[in-house]
mmCIF file of C-alpha atoms in Angstrom:
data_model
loop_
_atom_site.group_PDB
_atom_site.id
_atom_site.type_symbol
_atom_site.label_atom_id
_atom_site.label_comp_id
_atom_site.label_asym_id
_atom_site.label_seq_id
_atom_site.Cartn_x
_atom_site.Cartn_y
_atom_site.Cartn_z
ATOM 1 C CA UNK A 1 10.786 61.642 57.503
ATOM 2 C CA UNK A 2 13.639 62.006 54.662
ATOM 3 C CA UNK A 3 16.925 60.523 55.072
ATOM 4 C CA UNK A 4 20.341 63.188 56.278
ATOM 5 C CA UNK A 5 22.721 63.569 53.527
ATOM 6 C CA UNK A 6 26.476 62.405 54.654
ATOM 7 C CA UNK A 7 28.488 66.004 53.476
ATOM 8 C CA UNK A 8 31.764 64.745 54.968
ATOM 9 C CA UNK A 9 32.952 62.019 57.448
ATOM 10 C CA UNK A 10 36.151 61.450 59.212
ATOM 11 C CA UNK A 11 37.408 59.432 62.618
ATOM 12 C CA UNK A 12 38.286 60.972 65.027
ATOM 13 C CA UNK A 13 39.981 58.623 67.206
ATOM 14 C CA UNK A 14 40.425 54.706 67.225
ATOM 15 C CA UNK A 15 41.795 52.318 69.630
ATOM 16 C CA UNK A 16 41.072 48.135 69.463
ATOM 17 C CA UNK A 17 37.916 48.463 70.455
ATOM 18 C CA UNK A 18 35.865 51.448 69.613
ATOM 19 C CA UNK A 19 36.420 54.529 66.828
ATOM 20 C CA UNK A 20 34.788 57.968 67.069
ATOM 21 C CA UNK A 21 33.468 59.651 64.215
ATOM 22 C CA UNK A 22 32.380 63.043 62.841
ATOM 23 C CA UNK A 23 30.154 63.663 60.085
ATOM 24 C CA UNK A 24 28.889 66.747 58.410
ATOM 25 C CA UNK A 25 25.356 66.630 57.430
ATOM 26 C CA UNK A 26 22.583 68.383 55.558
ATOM 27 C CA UNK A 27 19.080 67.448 57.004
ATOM 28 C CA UNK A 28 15.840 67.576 53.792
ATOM 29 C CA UNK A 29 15.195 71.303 55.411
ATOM 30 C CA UNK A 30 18.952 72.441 54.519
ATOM 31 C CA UNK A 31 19.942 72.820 58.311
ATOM 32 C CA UNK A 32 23.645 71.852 58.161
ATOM 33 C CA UNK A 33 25.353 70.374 61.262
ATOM 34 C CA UNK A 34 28.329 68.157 62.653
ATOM 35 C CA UNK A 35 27.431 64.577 64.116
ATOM 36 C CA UNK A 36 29.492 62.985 66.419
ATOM 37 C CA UNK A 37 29.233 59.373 67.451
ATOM 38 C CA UNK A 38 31.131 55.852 68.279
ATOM 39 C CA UNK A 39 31.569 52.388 66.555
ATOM 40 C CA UNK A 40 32.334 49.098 67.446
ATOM 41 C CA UNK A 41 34.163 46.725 64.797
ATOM 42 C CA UNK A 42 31.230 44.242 64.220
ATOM 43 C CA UNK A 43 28.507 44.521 67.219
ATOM 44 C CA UNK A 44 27.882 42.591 70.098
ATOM 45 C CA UNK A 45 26.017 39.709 71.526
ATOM 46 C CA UNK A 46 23.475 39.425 75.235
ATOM 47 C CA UNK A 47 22.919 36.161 76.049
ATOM 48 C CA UNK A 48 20.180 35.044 78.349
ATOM 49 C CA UNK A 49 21.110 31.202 80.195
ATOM 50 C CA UNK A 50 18.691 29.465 81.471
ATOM 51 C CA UNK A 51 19.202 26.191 83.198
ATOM 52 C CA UNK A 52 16.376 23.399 83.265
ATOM 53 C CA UNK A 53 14.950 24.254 86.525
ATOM 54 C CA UNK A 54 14.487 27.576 85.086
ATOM 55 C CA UNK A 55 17.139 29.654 87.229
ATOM 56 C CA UNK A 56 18.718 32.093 85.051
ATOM 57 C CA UNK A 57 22.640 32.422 84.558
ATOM 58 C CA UNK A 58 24.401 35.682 85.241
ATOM 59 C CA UNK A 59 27.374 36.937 86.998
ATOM 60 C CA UNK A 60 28.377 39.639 89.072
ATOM 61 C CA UNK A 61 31.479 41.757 87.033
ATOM 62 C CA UNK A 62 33.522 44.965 88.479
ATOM 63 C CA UNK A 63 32.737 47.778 86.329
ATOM 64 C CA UNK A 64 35.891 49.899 85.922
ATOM 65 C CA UNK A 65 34.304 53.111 84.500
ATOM 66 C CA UNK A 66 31.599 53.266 87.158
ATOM 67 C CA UNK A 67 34.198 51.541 90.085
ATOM 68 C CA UNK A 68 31.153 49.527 91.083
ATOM 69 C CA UNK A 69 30.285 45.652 90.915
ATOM 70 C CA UNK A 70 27.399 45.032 88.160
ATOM 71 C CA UNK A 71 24.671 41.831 87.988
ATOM 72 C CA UNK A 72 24.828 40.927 84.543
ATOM 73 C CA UNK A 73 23.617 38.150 81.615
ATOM 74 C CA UNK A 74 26.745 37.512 79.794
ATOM 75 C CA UNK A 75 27.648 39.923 77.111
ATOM 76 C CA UNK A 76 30.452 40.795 75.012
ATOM 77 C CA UNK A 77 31.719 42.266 71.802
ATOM 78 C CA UNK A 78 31.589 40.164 68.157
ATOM 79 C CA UNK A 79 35.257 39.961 66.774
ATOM 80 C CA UNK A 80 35.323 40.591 63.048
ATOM 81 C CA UNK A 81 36.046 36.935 62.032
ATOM 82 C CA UNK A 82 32.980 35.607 63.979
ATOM 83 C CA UNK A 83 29.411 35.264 63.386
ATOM 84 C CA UNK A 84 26.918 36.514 66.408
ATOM 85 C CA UNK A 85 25.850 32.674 67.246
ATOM 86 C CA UNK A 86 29.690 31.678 67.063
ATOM 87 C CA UNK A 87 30.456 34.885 69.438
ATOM 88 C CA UNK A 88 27.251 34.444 71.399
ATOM 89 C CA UNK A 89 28.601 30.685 72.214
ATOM 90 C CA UNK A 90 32.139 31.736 73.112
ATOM 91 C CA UNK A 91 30.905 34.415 75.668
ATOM 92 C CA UNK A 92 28.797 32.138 77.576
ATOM 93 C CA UNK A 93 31.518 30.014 77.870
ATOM 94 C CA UNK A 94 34.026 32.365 78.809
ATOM 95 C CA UNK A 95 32.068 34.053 80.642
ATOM 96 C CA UNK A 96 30.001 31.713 83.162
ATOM 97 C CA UNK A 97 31.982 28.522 81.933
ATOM 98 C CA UNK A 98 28.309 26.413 80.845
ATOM 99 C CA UNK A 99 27.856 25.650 77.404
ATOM 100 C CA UNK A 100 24.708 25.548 75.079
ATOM 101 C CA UNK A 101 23.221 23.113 73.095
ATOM 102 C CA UNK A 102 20.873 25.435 71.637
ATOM 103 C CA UNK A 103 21.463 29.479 71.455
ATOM 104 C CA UNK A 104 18.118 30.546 69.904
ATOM 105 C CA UNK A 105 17.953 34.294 68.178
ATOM 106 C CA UNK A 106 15.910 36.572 69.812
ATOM 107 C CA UNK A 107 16.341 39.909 68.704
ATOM 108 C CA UNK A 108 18.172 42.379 67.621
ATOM 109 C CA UNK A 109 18.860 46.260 68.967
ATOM 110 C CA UNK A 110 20.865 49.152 69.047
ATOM 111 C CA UNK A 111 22.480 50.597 72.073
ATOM 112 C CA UNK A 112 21.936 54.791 72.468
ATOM 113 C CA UNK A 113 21.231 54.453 68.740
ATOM 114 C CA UNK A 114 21.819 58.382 68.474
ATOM 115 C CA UNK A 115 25.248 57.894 69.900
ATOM 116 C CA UNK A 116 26.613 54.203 69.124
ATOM 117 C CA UNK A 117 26.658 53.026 65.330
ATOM 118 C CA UNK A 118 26.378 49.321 66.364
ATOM 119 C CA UNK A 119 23.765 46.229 66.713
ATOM 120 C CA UNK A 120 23.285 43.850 69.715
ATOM 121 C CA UNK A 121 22.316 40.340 69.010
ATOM 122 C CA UNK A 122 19.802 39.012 71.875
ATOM 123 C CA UNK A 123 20.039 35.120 72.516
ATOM 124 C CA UNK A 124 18.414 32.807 74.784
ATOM 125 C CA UNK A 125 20.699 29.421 75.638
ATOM 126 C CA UNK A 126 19.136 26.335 76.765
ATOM 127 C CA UNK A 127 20.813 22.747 77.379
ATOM 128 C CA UNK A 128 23.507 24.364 79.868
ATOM 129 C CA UNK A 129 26.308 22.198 80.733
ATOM 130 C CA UNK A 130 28.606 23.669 83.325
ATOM 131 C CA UNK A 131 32.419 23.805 82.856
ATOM 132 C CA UNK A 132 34.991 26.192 83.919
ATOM 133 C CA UNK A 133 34.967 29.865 82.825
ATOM 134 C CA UNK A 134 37.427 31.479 81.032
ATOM 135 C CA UNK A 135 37.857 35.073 81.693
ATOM 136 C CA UNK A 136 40.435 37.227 79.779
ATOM 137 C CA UNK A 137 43.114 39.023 82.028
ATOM 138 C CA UNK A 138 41.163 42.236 82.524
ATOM 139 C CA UNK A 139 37.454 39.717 83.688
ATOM 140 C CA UNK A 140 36.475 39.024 86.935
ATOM 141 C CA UNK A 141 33.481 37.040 86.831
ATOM 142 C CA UNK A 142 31.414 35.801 89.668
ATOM 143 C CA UNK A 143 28.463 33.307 88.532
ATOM 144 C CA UNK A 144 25.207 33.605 90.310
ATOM 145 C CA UNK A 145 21.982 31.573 89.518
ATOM 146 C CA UNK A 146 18.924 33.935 89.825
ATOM 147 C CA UNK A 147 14.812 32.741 89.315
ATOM 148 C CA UNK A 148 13.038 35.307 87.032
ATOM 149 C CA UNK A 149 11.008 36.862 90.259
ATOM 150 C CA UNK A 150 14.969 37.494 91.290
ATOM 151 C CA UNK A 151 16.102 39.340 88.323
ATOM 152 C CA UNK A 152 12.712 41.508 88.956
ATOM 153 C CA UNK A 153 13.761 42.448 91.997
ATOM 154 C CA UNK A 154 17.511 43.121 90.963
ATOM 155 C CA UNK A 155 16.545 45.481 88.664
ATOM 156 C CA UNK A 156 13.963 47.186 91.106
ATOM 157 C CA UNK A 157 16.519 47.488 93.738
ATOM 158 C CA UNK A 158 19.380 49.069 91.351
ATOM 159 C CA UNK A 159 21.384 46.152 91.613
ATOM 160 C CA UNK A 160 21.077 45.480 88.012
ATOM 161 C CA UNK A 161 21.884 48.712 85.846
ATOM 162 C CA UNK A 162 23.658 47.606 82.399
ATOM 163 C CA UNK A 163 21.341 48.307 79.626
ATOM 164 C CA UNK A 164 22.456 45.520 77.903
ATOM 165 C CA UNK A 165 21.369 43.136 80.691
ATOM 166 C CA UNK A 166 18.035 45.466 81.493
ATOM 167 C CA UNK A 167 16.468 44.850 77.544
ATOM 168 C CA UNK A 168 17.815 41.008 76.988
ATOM 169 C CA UNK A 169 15.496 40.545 79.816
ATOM 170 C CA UNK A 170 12.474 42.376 78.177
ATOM 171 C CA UNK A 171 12.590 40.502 75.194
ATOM 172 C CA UNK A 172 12.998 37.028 76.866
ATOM 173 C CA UNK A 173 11.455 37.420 80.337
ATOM 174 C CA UNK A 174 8.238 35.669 78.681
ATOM 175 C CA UNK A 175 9.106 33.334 76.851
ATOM 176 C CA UNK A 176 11.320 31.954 79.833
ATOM 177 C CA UNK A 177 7.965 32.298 81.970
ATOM 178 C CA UNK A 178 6.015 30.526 79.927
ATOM 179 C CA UNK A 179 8.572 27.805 79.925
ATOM 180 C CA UNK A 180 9.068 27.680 83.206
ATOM 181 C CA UNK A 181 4.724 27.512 83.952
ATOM 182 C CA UNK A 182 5.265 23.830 81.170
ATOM 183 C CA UNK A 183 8.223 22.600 83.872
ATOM 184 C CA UNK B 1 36.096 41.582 93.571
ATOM 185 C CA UNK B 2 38.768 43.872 94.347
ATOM 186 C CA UNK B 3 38.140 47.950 92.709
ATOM 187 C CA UNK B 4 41.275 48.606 90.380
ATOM 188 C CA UNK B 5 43.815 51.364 91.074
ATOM 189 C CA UNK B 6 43.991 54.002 87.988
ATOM 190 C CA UNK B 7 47.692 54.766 87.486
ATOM 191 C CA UNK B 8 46.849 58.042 84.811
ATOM 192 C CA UNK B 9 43.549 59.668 83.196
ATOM 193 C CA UNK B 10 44.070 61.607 80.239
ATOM 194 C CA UNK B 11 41.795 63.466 77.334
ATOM 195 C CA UNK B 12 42.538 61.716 74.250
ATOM 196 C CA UNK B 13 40.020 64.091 72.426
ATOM 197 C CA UNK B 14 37.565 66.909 73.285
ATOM 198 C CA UNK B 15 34.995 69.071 71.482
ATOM 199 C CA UNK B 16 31.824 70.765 73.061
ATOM 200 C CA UNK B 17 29.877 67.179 73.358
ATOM 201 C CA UNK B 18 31.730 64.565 74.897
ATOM 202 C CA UNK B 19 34.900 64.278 75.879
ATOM 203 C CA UNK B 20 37.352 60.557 74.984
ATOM 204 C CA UNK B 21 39.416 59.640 77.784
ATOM 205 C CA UNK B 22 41.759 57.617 78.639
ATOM 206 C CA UNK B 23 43.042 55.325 81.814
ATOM 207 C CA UNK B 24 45.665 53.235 82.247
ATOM 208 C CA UNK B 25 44.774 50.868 84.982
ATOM 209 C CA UNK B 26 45.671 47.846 87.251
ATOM 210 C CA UNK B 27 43.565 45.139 88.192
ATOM 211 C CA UNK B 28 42.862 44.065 91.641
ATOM 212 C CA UNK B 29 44.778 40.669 90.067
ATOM 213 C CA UNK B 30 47.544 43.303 89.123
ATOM 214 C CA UNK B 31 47.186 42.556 84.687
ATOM 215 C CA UNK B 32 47.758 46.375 83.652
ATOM 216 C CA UNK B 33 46.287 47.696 81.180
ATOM 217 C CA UNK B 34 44.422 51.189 78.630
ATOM 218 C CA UNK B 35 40.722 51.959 78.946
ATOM 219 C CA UNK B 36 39.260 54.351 76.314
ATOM 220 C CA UNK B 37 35.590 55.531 76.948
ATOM 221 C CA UNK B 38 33.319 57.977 76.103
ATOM 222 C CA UNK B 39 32.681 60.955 78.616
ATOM 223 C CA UNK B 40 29.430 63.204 78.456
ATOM 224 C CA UNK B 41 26.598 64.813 80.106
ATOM 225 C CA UNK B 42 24.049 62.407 81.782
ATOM 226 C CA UNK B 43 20.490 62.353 80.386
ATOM 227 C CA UNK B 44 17.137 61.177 80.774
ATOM 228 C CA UNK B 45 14.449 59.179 79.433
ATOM 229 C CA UNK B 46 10.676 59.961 79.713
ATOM 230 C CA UNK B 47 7.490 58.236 79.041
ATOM 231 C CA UNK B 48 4.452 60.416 79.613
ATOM 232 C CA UNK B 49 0.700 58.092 80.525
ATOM 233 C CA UNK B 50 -2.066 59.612 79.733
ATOM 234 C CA UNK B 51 -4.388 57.530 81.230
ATOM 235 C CA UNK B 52 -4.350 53.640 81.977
ATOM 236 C CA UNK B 53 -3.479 52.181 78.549
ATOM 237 C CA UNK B 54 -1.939 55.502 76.284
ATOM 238 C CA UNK B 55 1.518 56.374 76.518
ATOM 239 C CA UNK B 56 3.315 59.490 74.886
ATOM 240 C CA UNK B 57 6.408 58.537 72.769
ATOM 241 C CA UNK B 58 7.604 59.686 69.716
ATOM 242 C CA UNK B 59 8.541 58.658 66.087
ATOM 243 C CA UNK B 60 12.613 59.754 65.164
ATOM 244 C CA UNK B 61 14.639 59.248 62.445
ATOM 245 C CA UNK B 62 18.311 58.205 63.834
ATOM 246 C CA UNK B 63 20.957 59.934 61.697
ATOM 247 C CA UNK B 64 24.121 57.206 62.879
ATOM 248 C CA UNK B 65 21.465 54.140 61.480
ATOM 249 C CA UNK B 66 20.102 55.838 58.528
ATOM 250 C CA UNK B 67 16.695 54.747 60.260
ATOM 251 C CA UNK B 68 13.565 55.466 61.651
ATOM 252 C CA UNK B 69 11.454 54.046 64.392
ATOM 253 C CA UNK B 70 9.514 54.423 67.564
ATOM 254 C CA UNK B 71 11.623 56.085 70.841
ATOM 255 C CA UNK B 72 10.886 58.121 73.368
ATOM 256 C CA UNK B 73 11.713 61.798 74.920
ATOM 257 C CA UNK B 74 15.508 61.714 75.610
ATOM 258 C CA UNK B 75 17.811 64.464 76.474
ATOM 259 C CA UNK B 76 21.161 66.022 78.244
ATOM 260 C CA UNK B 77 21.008 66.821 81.849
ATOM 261 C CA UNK B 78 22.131 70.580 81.633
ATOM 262 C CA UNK B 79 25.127 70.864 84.483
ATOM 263 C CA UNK B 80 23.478 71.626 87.509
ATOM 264 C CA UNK B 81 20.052 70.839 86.423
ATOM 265 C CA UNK B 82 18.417 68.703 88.451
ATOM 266 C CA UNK B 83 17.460 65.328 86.509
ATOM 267 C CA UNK B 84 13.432 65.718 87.568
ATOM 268 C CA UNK B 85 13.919 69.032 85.815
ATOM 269 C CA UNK B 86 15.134 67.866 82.668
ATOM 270 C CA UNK B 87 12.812 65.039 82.214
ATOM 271 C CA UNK B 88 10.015 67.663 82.515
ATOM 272 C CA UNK B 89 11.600 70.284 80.438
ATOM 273 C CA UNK B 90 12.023 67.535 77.936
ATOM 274 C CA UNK B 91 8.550 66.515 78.025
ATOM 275 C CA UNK B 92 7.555 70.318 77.052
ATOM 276 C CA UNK B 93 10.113 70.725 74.157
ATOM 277 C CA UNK B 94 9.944 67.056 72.286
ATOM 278 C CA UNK B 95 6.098 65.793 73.357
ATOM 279 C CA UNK B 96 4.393 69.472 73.827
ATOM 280 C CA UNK B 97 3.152 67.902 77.250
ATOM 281 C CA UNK B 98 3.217 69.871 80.306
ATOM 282 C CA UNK B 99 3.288 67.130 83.881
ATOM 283 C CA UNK B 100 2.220 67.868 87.082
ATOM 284 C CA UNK B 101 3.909 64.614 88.127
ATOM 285 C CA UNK B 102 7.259 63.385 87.456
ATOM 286 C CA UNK B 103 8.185 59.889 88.734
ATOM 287 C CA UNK B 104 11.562 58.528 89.011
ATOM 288 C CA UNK B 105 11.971 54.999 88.094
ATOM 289 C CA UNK B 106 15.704 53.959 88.467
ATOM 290 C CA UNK B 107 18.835 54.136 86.156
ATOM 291 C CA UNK B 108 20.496 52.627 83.206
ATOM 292 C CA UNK B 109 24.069 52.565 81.813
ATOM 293 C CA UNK B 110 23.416 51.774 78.570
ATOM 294 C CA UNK B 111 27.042 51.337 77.447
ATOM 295 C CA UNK B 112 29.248 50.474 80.689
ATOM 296 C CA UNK B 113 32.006 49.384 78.802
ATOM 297 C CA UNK B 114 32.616 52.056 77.078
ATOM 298 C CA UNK B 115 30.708 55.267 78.330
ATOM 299 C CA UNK B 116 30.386 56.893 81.942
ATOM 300 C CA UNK B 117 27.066 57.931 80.592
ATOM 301 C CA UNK B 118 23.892 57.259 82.571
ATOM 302 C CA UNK B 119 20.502 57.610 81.787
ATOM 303 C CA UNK B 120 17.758 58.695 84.225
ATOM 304 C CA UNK B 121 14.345 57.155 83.770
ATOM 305 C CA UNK B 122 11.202 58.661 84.416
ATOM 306 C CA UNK B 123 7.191 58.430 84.133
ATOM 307 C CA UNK B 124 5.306 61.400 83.737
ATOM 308 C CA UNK B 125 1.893 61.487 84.352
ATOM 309 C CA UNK B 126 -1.098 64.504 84.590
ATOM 310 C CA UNK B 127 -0.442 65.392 81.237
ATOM 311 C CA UNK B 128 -1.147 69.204 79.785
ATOM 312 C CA UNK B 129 -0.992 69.656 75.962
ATOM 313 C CA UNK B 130 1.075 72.727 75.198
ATOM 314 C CA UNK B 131 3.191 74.114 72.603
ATOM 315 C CA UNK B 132 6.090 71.600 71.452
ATOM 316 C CA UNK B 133 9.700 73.768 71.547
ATOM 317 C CA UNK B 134 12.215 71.308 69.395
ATOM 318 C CA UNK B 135 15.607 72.384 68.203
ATOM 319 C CA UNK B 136 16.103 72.383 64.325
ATOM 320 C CA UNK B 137 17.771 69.546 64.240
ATOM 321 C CA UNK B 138 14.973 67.401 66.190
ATOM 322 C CA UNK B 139 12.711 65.551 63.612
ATOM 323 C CA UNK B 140 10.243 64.354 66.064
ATOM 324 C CA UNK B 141 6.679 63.293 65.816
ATOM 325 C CA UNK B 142 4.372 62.304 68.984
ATOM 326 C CA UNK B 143 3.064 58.796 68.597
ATOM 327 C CA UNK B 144 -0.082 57.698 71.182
ATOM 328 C CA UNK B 145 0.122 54.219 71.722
ATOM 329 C CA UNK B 146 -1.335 51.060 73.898
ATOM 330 C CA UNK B 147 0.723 49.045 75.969
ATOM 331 C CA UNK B 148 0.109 46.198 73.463
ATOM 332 C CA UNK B 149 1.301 48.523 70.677
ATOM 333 C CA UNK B 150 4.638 49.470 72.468
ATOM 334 C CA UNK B 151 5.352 45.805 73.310
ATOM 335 C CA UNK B 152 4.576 45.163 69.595
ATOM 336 C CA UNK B 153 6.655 47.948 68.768
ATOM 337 C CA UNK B 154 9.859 46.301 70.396
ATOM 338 C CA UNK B 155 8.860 42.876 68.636
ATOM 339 C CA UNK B 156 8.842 43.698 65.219
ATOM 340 C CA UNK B 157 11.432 46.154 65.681
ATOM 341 C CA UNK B 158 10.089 49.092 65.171
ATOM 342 C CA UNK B 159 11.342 50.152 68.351
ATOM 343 C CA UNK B 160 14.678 49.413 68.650
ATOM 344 C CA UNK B 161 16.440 51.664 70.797
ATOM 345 C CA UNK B 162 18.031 50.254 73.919
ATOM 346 C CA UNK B 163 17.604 53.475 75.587
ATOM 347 C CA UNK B 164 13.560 53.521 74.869
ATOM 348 C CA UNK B 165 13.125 50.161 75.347
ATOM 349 C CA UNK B 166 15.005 49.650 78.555
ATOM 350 C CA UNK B 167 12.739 52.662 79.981
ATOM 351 C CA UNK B 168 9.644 50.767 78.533
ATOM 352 C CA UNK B 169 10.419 47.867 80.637
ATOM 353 C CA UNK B 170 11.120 50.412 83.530
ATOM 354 C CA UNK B 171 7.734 51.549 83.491
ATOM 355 C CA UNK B 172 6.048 48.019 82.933
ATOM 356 C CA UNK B 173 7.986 47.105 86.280
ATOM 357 C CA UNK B 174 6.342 50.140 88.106
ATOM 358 C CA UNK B 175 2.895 49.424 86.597
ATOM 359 C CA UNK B 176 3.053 46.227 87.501
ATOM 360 C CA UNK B 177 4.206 46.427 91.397
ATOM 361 C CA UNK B 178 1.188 49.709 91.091
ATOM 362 C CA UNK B 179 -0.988 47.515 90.209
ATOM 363 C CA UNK B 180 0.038 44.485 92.650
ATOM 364 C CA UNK B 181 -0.380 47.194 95.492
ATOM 365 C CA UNK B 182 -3.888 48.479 94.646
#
């Protein structure tokens, strides 16, 4: 498989938090087409808590697009000036109000990587120390301490649905049983 | 956790794929505020089983990334097309595999913050090779692979679509409870 040539590219839109783009490209066959898709300004970080006993942190969050309440880890957008571990901190912290004293790197992916030019950082924190969360004025966070066999069942029943949430716990939901079976 | 009243929706921009819209909203807390998002056809995800331990997925270079790696059978819900429908018409047109069983394994947003778009996931099994039907601009190629290969896949990131691997996990889920039931 040969790389598209870029013929042309141009936004389309952009607001603070996203852009859309269109790009005219020529595939190694010759086939000539327009591609549309979004951006984000530098990515995004998942971040899977997980307190000693081996409950997992989430929090329940309104979902304005979908008008319905979502079971998530924390997640959120990197700012430009951050690095992913720096933005992977803050979110927990804003968040679900615990901080880390370690935020291991998991993994990286792409969300709807034919659709969304951007990366997700995956994180697990350990050493949680609770404090007070700070939500921004449009976050309404709930916290809610779930064991692994509960976040199974979450996403079996529908209750969890964000993506995001759905693959941090793929990549981690080992590695937190295994050191949960050493407890 | 109070719902939030939407005070306008608008089209900020349209063209035959998606639509961007945008809201301007109150919270149930009463901060006001603009939400842009992405507006499109729903879609599906499909993993086809062969038998026990070989699943169909595919290899796909990914235009926005530059990159290639391991995904699986994805596609637009047509309007009015029933989502069962287009996970099996899929199958036919990407994989080449006909299924005599379609099962529906839940639902994923993969971008709720930005997109109304859901994605539909299924597991096909009874599995009929027939002629593959892809558009021009599909560069697709049917990859055979172990569970242990998928989850190695994802690892190494040679899979690394949240889309594919979000359905991956939805089918290790249902294998799993299958199993636990047997």
């Amino acid at each position: 498989m040969k790389p598209w040539e870029t013929l042309s590219s141009e936004v389309l839109h952009k607001n603070p938090w996203t852009s859309f783009h269109k790009d005219r490209f020529r595939m190694p066959n010759g086939f000539e087409g327009d591609y549309y898709y979004m951006k984000t300004p530098a990515g995004s970080v998942v971040i899977v808590p997980v307190l000693a006993d081996g409950r997992l942190v989430l929090h329940r969050e309104y979902r304005y697009l979908f008008d319905r309440v979502s079971l998530e880890f924390p997640c959120g957008g990197i700012k430009v000036e951050q690095t992913p571990d720096v933005a992977a901190h803050a979110e927990l912290e804003e968040e679900t109000g615990y901080k880390a004293q370690v935020m291991e790197y998991i993994h990286k992916i792409a969300p709807s990587n034919g659709m969304f030019k951007e990366y997700s950082d995956i994180y697990l924190a350990t050493g949680l120390t609770d404090g007070d969360a700070k939500p921004d004025k449009t976050e309404e966070f709930e916290v809610v301490l779930m064991t692994p066999e509960e976040v199974d069942q979450a996403i079996e029943e529908k209750e969890i649905w964000d993506g995001f949430t759905i693959i941090a716990w793929q990549l981690t939901r080992q590695k937190v049983l295994d050191t949960i079976n050493k407890l | 956790m109070k719902p939030w009243e939407t005070r306008s929706t608008a089209v900020d921009y349209k063209n035959e794929f998606f639509k961007i819209m945008k809201k301007e909203f109150v919270t149930g807390e009463g901060a006001e505020g603009e939400w842009f998002y992405h507006e499109n056809n729903n879609a599906i995800t499909a993993i086809g089983q062969l038998d026990e331990d070989q699943f169909v997925l595919i290899r796909e270079y990914r235009y926005v990334h530059d990159r290639q790696g391991i995904g699986v059978i994805a596609g637009a819900i047509d309007p009015g097309e029933d989502h069962r429908d287009t996970a099996a018409r899929e199958f036919v047109e990407e994989a080449g595999y006909k299924a005599e069983t379609v099962i529906h394994l839940g639902q994923v947003a993969s971008v709720p913050a930005f997109s109304k778009e859901v994605w539909e996931c299924y597991l096909l099994r009874d599995l009929t090779k027939v002629e593959a039907v892809k558009e021009v601009y599909e560069e697709i190629e049917t990859v055979i692979l172990s569970a242990k290969e998928i989850d190695q896949a994802i690892l190494s990131g040679e899979m690394w679509d949240s889309n594919a691997i979000a359905a991956w996990h939805m089918v290790k889920l249902f294998l799993e409870k299958e199993a636990g039931e047997l």
